[in-house]
Coordinates of C-alpha atoms (C1' of nucleotides) in Angstrom, one line a residue:
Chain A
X1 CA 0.0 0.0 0.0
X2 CA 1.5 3.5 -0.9
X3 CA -1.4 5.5 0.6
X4 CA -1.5 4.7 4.4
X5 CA 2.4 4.5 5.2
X6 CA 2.5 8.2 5.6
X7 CA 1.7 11.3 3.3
X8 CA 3.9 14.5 4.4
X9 CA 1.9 17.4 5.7
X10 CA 3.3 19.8 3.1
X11 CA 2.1 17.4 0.5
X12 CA -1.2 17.4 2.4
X13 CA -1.7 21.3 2.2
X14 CA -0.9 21.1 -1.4
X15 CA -3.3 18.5 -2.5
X16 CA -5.7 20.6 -0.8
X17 CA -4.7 23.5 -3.5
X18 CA -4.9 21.1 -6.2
X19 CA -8.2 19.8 -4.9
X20 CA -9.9 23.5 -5.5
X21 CA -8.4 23.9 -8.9
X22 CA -9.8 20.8 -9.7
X23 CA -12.9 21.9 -8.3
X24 CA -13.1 24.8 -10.5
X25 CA -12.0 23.1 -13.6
X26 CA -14.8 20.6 -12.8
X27 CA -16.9 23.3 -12.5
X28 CA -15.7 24.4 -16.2
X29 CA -16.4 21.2 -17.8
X30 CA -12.8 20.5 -18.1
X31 CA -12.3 16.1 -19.0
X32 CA -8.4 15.9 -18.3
X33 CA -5.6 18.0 -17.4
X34 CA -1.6 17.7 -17.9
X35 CA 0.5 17.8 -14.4
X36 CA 2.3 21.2 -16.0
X37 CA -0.9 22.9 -16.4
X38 CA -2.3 21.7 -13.3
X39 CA 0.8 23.0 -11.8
X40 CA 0.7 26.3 -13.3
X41 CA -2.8 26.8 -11.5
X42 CA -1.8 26.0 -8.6
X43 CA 1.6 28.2 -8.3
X44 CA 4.0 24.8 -7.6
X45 CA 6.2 22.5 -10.1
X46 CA 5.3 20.4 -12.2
X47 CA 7.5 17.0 -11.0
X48 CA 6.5 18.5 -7.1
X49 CA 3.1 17.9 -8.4
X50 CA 3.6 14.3 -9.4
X51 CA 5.4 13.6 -6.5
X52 CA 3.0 14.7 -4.6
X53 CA 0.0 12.8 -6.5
X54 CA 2.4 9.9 -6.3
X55 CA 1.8 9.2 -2.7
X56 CA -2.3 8.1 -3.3
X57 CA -1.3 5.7 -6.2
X58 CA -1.5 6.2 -9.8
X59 CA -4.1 8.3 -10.8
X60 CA -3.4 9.6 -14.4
X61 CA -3.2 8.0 -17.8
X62 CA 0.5 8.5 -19.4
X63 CA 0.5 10.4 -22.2
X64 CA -3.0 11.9 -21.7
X65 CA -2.9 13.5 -18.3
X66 CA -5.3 13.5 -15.0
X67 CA -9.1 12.8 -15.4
X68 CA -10.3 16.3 -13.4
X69 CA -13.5 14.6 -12.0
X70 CA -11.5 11.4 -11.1
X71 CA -8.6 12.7 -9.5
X72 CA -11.0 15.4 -8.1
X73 CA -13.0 12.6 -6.0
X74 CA -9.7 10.9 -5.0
X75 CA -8.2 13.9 -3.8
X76 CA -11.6 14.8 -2.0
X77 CA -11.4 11.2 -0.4
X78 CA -7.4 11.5 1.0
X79 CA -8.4 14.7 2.3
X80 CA -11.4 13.0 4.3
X81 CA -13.5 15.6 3.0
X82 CA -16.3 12.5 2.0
X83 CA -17.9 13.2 5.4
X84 CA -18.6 16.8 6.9
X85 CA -16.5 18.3 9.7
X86 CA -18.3 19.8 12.8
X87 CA -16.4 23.1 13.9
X88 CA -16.8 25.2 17.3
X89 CA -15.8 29.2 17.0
X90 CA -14.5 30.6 19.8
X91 CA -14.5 34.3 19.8
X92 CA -17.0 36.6 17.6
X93 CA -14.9 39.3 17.1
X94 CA -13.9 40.9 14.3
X95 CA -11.9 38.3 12.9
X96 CA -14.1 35.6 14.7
X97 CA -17.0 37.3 12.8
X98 CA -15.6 37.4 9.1
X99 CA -14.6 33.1 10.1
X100 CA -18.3 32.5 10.4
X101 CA -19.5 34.2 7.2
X102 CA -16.3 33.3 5.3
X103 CA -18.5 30.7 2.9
X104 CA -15.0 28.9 1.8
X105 CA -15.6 26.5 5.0
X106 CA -18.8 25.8 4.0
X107 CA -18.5 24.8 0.6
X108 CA -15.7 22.5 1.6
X109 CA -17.6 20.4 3.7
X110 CA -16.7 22.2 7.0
X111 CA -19.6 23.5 8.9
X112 CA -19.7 25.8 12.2
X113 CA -22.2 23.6 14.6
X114 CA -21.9 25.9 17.4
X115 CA -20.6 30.0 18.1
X116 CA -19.4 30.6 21.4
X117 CA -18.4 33.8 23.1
X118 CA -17.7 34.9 26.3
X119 CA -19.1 38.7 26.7
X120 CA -22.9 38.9 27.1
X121 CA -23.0 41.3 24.5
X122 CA -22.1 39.3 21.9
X123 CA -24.2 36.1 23.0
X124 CA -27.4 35.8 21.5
X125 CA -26.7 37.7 18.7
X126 CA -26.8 36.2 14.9
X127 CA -23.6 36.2 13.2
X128 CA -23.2 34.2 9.9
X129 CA -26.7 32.5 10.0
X130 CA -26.0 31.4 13.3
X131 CA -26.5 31.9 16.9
X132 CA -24.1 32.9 19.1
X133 CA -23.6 31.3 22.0
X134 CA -22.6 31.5 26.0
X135 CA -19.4 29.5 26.9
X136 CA -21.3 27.3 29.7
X137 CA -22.7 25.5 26.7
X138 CA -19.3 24.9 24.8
X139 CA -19.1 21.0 26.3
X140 CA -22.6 20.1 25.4
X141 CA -22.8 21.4 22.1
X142 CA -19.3 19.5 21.4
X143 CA -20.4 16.6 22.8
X144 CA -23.7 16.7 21.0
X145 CA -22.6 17.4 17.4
X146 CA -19.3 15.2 17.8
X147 CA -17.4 18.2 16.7
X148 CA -14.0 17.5 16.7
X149 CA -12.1 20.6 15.1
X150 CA -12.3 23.6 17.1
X151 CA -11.0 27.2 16.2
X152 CA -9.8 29.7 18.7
X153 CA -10.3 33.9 17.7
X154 CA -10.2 35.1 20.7
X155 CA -7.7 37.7 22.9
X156 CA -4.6 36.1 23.3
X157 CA -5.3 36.3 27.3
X158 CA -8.0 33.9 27.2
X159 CA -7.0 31.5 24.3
X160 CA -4.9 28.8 26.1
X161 CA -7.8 28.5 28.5
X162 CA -10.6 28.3 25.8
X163 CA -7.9 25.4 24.0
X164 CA -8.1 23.5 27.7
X165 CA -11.9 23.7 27.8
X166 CA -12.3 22.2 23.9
X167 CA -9.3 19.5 24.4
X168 CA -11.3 18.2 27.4
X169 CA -14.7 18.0 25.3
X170 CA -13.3 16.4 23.1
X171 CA -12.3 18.3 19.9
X172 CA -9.0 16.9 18.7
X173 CA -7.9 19.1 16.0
X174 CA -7.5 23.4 17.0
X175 CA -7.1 26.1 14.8
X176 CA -5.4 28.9 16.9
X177 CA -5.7 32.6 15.3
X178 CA -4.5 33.8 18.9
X179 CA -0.9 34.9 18.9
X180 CA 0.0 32.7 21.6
X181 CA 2.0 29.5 21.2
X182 CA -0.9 26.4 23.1
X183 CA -0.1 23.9 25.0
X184 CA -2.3 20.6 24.2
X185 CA -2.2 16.8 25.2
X186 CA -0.9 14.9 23.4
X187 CA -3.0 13.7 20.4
X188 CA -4.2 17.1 19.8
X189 CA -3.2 18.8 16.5
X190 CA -2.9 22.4 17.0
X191 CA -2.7 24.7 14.0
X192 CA -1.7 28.3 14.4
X193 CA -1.8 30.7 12.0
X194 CA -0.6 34.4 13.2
X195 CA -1.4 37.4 10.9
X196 CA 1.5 39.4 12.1
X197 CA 3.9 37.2 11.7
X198 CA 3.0 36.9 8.0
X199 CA 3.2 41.0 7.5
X200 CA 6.6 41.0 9.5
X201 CA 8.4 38.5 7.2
X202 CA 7.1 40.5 4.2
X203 CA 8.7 43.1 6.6
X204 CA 11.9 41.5 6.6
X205 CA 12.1 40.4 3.1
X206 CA 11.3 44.1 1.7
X207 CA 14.2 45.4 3.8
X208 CA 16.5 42.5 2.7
X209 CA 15.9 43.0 -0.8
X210 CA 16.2 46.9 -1.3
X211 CA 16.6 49.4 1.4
X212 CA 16.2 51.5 -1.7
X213 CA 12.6 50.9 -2.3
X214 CA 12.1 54.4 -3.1
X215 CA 14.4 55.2 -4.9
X216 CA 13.4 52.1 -7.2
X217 CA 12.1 53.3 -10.2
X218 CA 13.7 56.2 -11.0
X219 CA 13.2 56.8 -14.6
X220 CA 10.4 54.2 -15.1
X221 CA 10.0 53.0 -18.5
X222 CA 6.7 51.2 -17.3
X223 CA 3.8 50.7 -19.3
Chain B
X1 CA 29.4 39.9 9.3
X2 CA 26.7 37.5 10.5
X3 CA 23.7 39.2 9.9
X4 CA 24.0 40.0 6.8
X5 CA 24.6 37.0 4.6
X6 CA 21.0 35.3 4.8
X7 CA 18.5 34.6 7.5
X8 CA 16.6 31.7 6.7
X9 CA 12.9 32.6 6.3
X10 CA 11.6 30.1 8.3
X11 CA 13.9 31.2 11.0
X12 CA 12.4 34.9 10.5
X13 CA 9.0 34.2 11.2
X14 CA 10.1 32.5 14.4
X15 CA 12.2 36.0 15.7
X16 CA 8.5 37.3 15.0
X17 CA 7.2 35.0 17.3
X18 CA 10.1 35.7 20.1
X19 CA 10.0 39.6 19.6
X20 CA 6.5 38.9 20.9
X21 CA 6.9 36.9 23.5
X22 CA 10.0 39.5 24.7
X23 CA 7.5 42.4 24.8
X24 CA 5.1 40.4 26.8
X25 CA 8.3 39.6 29.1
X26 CA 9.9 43.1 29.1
X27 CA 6.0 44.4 30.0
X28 CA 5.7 42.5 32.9
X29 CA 8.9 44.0 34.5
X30 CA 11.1 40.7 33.5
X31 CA 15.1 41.0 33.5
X32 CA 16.6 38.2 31.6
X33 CA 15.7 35.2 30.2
X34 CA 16.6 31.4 29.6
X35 CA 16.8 30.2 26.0
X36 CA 14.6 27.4 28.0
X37 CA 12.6 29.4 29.0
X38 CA 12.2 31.8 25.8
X39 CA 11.6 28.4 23.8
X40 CA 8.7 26.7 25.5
X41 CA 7.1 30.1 25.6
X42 CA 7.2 30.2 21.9
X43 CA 7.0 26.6 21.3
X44 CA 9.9 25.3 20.3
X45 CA 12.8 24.0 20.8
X46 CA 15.9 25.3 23.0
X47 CA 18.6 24.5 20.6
X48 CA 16.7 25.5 17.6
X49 CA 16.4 28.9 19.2
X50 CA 19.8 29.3 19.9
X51 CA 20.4 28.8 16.7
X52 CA 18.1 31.1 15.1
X53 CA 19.1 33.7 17.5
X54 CA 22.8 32.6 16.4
X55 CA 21.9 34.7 13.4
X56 CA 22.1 38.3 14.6
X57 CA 25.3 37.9 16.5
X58 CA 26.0 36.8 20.2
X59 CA 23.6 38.7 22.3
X60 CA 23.2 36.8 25.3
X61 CA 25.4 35.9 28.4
X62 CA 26.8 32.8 29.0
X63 CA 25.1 31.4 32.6
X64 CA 22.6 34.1 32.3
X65 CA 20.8 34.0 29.3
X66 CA 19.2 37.1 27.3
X67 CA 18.7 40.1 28.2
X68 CA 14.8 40.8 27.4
X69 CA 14.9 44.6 26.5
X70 CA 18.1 44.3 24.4
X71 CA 17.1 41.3 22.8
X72 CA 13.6 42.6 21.9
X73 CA 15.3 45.7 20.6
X74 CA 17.7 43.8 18.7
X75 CA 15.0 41.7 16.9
X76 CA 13.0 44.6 16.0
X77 CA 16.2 46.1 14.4
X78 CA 16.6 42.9 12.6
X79 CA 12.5 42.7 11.5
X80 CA 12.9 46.3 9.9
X81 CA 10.3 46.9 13.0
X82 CA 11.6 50.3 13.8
X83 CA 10.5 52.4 11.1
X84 CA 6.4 52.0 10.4
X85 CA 5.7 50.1 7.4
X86 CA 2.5 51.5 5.3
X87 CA 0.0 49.1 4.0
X88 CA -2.7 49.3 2.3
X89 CA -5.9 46.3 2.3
X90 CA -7.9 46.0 -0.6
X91 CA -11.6 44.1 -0.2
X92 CA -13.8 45.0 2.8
X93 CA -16.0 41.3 3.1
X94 CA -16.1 39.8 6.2
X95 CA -12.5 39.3 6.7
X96 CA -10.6 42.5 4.9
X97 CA -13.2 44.5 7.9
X98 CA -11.3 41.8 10.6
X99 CA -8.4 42.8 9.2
X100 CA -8.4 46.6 9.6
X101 CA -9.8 46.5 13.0
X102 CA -6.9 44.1 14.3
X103 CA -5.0 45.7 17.0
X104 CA -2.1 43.0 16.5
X105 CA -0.8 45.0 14.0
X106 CA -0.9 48.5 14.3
X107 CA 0.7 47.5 17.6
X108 CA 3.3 45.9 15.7
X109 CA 4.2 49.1 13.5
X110 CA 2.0 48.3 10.8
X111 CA -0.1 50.7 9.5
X112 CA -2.7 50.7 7.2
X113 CA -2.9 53.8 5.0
X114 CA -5.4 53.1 2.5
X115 CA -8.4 50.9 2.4
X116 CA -9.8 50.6 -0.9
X117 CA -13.2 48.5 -2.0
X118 CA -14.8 48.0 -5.8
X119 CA -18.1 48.1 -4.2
X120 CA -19.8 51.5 -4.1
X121 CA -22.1 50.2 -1.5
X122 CA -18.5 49.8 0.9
X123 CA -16.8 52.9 0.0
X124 CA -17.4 56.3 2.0
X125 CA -18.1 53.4 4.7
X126 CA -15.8 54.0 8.2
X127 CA -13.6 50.8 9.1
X128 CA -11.5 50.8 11.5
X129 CA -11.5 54.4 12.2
X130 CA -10.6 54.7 8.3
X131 CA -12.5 55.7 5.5
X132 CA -12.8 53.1 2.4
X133 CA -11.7 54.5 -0.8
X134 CA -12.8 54.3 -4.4
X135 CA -10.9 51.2 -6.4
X136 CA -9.8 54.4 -8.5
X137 CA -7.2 56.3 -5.9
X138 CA -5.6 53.1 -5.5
X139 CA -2.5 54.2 -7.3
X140 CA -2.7 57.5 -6.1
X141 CA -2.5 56.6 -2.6
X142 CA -0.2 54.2 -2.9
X143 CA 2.5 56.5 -4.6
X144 CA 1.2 59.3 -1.6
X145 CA 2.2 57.2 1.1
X146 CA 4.8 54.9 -0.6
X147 CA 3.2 51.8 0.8
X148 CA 5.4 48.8 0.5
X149 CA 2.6 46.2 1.7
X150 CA -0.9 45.5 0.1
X151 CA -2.9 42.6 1.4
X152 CA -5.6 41.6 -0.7
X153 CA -8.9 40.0 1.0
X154 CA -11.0 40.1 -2.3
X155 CA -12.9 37.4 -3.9
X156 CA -10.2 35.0 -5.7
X157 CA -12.0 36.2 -9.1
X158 CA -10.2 39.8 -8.8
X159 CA -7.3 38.9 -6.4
X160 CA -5.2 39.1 -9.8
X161 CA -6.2 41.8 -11.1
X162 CA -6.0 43.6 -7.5
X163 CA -2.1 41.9 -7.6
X164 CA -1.2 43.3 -10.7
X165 CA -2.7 46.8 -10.2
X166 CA -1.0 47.0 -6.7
X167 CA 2.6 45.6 -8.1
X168 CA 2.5 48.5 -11.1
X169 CA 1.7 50.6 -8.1
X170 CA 4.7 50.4 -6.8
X171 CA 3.8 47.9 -4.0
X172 CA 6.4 45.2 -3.3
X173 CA 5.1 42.2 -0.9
X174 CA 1.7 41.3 -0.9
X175 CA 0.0 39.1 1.5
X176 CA -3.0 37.1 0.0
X177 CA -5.8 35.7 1.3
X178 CA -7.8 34.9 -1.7
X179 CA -7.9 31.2 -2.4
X180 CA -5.9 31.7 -5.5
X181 CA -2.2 31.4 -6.6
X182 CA -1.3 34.6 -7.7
X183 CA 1.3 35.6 -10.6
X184 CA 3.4 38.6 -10.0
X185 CA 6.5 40.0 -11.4
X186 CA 10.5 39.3 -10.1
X187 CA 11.3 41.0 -7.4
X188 CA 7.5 41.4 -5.8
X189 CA 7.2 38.8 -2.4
X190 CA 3.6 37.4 -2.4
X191 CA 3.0 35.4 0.9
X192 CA -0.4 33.2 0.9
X193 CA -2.6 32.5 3.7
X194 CA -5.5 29.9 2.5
X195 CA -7.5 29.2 5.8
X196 CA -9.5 26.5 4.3
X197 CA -6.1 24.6 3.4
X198 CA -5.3 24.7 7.4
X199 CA -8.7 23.3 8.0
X200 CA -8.3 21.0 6.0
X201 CA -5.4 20.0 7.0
X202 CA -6.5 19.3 10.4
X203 CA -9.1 17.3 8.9
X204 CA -6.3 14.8 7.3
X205 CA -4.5 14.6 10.5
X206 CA -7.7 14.1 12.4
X207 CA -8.7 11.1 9.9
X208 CA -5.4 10.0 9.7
X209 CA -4.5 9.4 13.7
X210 CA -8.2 7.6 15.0
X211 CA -10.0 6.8 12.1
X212 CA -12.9 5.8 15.3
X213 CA -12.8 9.1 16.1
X214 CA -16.7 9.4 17.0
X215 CA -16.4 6.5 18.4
X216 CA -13.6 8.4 21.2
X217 CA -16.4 8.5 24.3
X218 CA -18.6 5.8 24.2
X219 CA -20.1 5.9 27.2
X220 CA -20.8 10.1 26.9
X221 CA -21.3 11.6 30.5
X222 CA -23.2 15.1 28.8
X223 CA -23.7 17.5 31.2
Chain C
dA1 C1' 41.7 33.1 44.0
dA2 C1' 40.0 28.9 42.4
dC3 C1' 36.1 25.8 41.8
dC4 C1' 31.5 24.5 40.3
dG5 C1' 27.2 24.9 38.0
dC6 C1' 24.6 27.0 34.6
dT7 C1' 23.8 28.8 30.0
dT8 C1' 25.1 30.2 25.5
dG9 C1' 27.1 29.4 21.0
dT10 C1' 28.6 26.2 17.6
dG11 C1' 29.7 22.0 15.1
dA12 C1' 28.0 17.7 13.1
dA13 C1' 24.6 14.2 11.9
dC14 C1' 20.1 13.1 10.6
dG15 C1' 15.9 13.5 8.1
dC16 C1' 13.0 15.9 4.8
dA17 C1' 11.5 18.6 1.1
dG18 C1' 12.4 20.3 -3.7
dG19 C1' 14.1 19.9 -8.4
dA20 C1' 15.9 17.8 -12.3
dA21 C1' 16.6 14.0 -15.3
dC22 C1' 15.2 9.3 -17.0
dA23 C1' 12.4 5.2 -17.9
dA24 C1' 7.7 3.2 -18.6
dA25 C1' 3.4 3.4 -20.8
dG26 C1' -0.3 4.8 -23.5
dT27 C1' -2.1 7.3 -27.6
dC28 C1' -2.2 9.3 -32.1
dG29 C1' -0.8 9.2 -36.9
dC30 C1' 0.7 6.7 -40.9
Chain D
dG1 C1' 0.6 -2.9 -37.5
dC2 C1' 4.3 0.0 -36.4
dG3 C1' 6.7 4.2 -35.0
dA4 C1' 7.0 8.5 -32.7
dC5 C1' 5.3 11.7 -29.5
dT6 C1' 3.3 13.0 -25.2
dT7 C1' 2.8 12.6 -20.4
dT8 C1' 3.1 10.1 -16.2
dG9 C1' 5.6 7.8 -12.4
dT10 C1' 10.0 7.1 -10.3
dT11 C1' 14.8 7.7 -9.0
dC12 C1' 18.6 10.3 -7.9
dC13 C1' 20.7 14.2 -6.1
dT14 C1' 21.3 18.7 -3.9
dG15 C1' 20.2 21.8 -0.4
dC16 C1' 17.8 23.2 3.8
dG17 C1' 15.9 22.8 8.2
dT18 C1' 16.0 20.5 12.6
dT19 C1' 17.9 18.1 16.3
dC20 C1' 21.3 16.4 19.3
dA21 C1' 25.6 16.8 21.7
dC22 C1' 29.8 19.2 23.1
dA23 C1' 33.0 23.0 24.1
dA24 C1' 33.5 27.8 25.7
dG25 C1' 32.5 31.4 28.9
dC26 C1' 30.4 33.8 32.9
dG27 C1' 28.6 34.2 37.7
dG28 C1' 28.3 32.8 42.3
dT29 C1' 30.5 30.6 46.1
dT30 C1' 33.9 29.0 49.3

DNA sequence: AACCGCTTGTGAACGCAGGAACAAAGTCGC
DNA sequence: GCGACTTTGTTCCTGCGTTCACAAGCGGTT
């Protein structure tokens, strides 16, 4: 067997850029596709490509290419994206807020079963279709919908606390938008992302590359 | 020199996360610090942090450890933290409005400058104690301010087209949230954050480690 | 003044990801 | 039916990131 030994997580993230490409080229009535243009679309190389739709077993026809809808469904499949996810917000926000309206969870099979915030201002209010609600319920509604991904958006002060209460409910996977590093038993995945991190590394790289940068163009022969 | 040659990227994100952890630290009155100490803060580990702090020269004492305010000084020198980097945040959905009302960044010397919507209905609208602006002044206020950042929280249908009129703009990183790979020209660093991929990659894991997950509390003891 | 413990900084090995080149295989044209 | 072209799947190799382990240096103590 080549696909249970172990598929790296960076391949992982990839196929699940491939898989919305494929999606859309679905969408477009598109039969096959080549692994160059394929990887065009999705901003990687071409041989990375192959490699990486190596590890779920052959899956295109040589000298024709990938069938879209096939490798669409097989990717869909790895992915465990067959059955839907049941999420838990933490945090309405701003950025909390935008999370349960963004529609790119929905459509890929991920769907907020409960809101939960912690101010009384927020709770009871309707944010992305749904209701939010107060923390006391957090264990029930987890245990009820079998959630098991949870995402954090709330202060930093109050995230490693909120990650205790949805490790002991039972969610298993955490997406953490807090800027602090969590601390979770083990067999808990935690995911962070940090926005400011992101802007400071364009940071860095802008000063690496020119400390010129305006000075740049200075006769610009641009269109 | 040692800090000039190359700082792996991987290793700048991580002086993001320390520089943060150092303010928290320097806040609350502390002295020095262990790399121990300074690693399971951040989450990782002590060697690796060494290392990465290897990069900007010896700043620490032997039997001590580091000094927090000179070390947090020294890594905001190092991020290009000390002068206030202008951005400017194009789409004003759910998340570009998240966006320009985080506090983590303005905290952090990043300012946004300009925010700039294609729907009438959005502009003249106040976000984040800022106005939104007309697609049209883009340019203008771009040039005005020489912004060196745009982030781009459109719809992936225009993300490119917001890419390429920000790069002829004179903008020189771009951080991307549109679930698209974006094309720009040499020289221009585009950083992608695709929060369905990191669901989704939680989801793999998830399947991956206890394929029984539902299964995890068979006798449920709901409150 | 010398010793001891603690911590940094560095060197080396391991593992992994990325890229390029090559062989296998299937299809289209003749 | 056969040959050539196209494209996949694989293999090798190079480079990077990460980790472990050790030597060097500083402070506190006796």
């Amino acid at each position: 067997m080549q696909s249970r030994p172990r598929i790296p997580e960076a391949t992982v993230a990839r196929l699940a850029v491939y898989l919305r490409v494929l999606s859309s080229l679905a969408d477009g009535g598109r039969g096959t596709v080549s692994s160059g243009e394929l990887a065009s679309a999705a901003g990687v190389n071409p041989a990375g490509l192959r490699k990486d739709l190596s590890h779920l077993g052959p899956c295109g026809t040589r000298g024709v290419g990938y069938e879209v809808a096939t490798l669409r469904d097989r990717i869909a499949g790895v992915l465990g994206m067959e059955t839907a996810h049941a999420c838990v917000l933490v945090g309405l926000g701003n950025l909390g807020s935008a999370l349960a309206g963004y529609g790119g969870f929905g459509s890929r099979g991920f769907e907020f079963v409960g809101l939960f915030d912690a101010s009384p201002a927020r709770v009871g209010q309707e944010v992305g279709g749904r209701v939010v609600r107060p923390m006391e319920e957090l264990d029930e509604v987890v245990t009820a919908t079998r959630a098991t991904i949870g995402v954090i958006a709330t202060p930093a002060e109050v995230a490693q606390r909120v990650c205790d209460r949805l490790t002991s409910a039972g969610v298993r996977s955490i997406l953490n938008f807090a800027p602090v590093a969590l601390t979770a038993p083990a067999g808990v995945d935690v995911r962070q992302v940090d926005l400011s991190v992101e802007l400071q590394v364009l940071a860095f790289l802008d000063k690496q590359r020119g400390p010129a940068a305006t000075v740049l163009t200075p006769a610009g022969g641009m269109a």
